[in-house]
Amino acid sequence: MGLGRLPPVLVLALVLPVGSQPQRQLPRESHNLNWNKFSGFWYILAVASDVQGFLPDRDKWKLGASVVQLHNVGQLKVVFAFSRSRGCQSHTLILRKDGKKAVFRNTLKGVEGFRVLSTDYSYGVVDVRLGRAGRTSKTLLLFSRQNTSSFLSMKKFVDICEILELTRGSTILPKDASCAHTILP
């Protein structure tokens, strides 16, 4: 049995730390990320958020998806699909590159930042910061080109969840890809 086939609960049990560990640093966003290699279709296998009610009821959970594309010079088009209480919903955002940081944003749409914290282009841990009216929220997404994760990508996701203090609002999404496939290019 390969690591990618382990039940999600077992994977979390394997990667959750026992006892206290020294303070770890959040990975820095990459200035040299190859957006052409990162572009394309991604499954969203796990989500962590500090937004109340972000995750749907357990019986409605499905894999999420995202399509990331360079839109114009300095612009990124991102489409998200998630199962919500009213079924599968997709949202399209056009984000602009920040001139000084390795982050894309669209403050008019409430997106303070979209940045890739870790990737080998087969998986990606993406930090999405939303904000309006002085409130900000953190959402961490585990992207994968496949509808299963590797042990190392799941460990990276859990490690970053701990650093961002998002472990209580995190979940691994089941393999039902019916919602994810609604935005296949």
mmCIF file of C-alpha atoms in Angstrom, residues 76-137:
data_model
loop_
_atom_site.group_PDB
_atom_site.id
_atom_site.type_symbol
_atom_site.label_atom_id
_atom_site.label_comp_id
_atom_site.label_asym_id
_atom_site.label_seq_id
_atom_site.Cartn_x
_atom_site.Cartn_y
_atom_site.Cartn_z
ATOM 1 C CA LEU A 76 -3.187 35.924 -12.470
ATOM 2 C CA LYS A 77 -6.600 34.420 -13.153
ATOM 3 C CA VAL A 78 -7.715 31.991 -10.450
ATOM 4 C CA VAL A 79 -10.920 29.948 -10.544
ATOM 5 C CA PHE A 80 -12.005 28.099 -7.408
ATOM 6 C CA ALA A 81 -14.727 25.436 -7.137
ATOM 7 C CA PHE A 82 -15.972 24.261 -3.751
ATOM 8 C CA SER A 83 -18.982 22.296 -2.631
ATOM 9 C CA ARG A 84 -21.155 24.547 -0.498
ATOM 10 C CA SER A 85 -24.545 24.154 1.116
ATOM 11 C CA ARG A 86 -26.199 25.119 -2.202
ATOM 12 C CA GLY A 87 -24.110 22.695 -4.249
ATOM 13 C CA CYS A 88 -20.938 23.221 -6.215
ATOM 14 C CA GLN A 89 -20.030 26.884 -6.640
ATOM 15 C CA SER A 90 -17.183 28.433 -8.572
ATOM 16 C CA HIS A 91 -15.609 31.866 -8.259
ATOM 17 C CA THR A 92 -13.247 33.595 -10.674
ATOM 18 C CA LEU A 93 -10.724 36.189 -9.545
ATOM 19 C CA ILE A 94 -8.297 38.352 -11.470
ATOM 20 C CA LEU A 95 -5.348 39.111 -9.194
ATOM 21 C CA ARG A 96 -2.557 41.628 -9.735
ATOM 22 C CA LYS A 97 1.097 41.103 -8.819
ATOM 23 C CA ASP A 98 2.362 43.191 -5.933
ATOM 24 C CA GLY A 99 5.370 45.192 -7.055
ATOM 25 C CA LYS A 100 7.463 44.450 -3.966
ATOM 26 C CA LYS A 101 6.277 41.072 -2.668
ATOM 27 C CA ALA A 102 5.772 37.640 -4.227
ATOM 28 C CA VAL A 103 2.021 37.872 -3.785
ATOM 29 C CA PHE A 104 -0.993 38.515 -6.002
ATOM 30 C CA ARG A 105 -3.969 40.519 -4.721
ATOM 31 C CA ASN A 106 -7.255 42.161 -5.635
ATOM 32 C CA THR A 107 -8.308 44.359 -2.739
ATOM 33 C CA LEU A 108 -11.482 45.445 -4.558
ATOM 34 C CA LYS A 109 -12.663 41.812 -4.355
ATOM 35 C CA GLY A 110 -11.344 41.424 -0.794
ATOM 36 C CA VAL A 111 -8.286 39.327 -1.680
ATOM 37 C CA GLU A 112 -5.362 40.655 0.349
ATOM 38 C CA GLY A 113 -3.018 37.979 -0.912
ATOM 39 C CA PHE A 114 -2.637 34.769 -2.902
ATOM 40 C CA ARG A 115 0.782 33.221 -2.472
ATOM 41 C CA VAL A 116 2.382 29.842 -2.904
ATOM 42 C CA LEU A 117 4.284 28.853 0.235
ATOM 43 C CA SER A 118 5.594 25.490 -0.942
ATOM 44 C CA THR A 119 5.535 23.593 -4.230
ATOM 45 C CA ASP A 120 7.362 21.083 -6.363
ATOM 46 C CA TYR A 121 4.747 21.682 -9.133
ATOM 47 C CA SER A 122 3.034 18.355 -8.393
ATOM 48 C CA TYR A 123 1.610 19.805 -5.176
ATOM 49 C CA GLY A 124 1.307 23.306 -3.749
ATOM 50 C CA VAL A 125 0.494 24.795 -0.369
ATOM 51 C CA VAL A 126 -1.317 28.069 -1.083
ATOM 52 C CA ASP A 127 -2.042 30.819 1.428
ATOM 53 C CA VAL A 128 -5.094 32.963 0.647
ATOM 54 C CA ARG A 129 -5.697 36.066 2.766
ATOM 55 C CA LEU A 130 -9.095 37.699 2.567
ATOM 56 C CA GLY A 131 -10.023 41.010 4.111
ATOM 57 C CA ARG A 132 -12.816 43.572 4.243
ATOM 58 C CA ALA A 133 -13.816 46.283 6.678
ATOM 59 C CA GLY A 134 -10.708 45.804 8.798
ATOM 60 C CA ARG A 135 -11.206 42.052 9.183
ATOM 61 C CA THR A 136 -8.788 39.570 7.721
ATOM 62 C CA SER A 137 -8.936 35.811 7.452
#
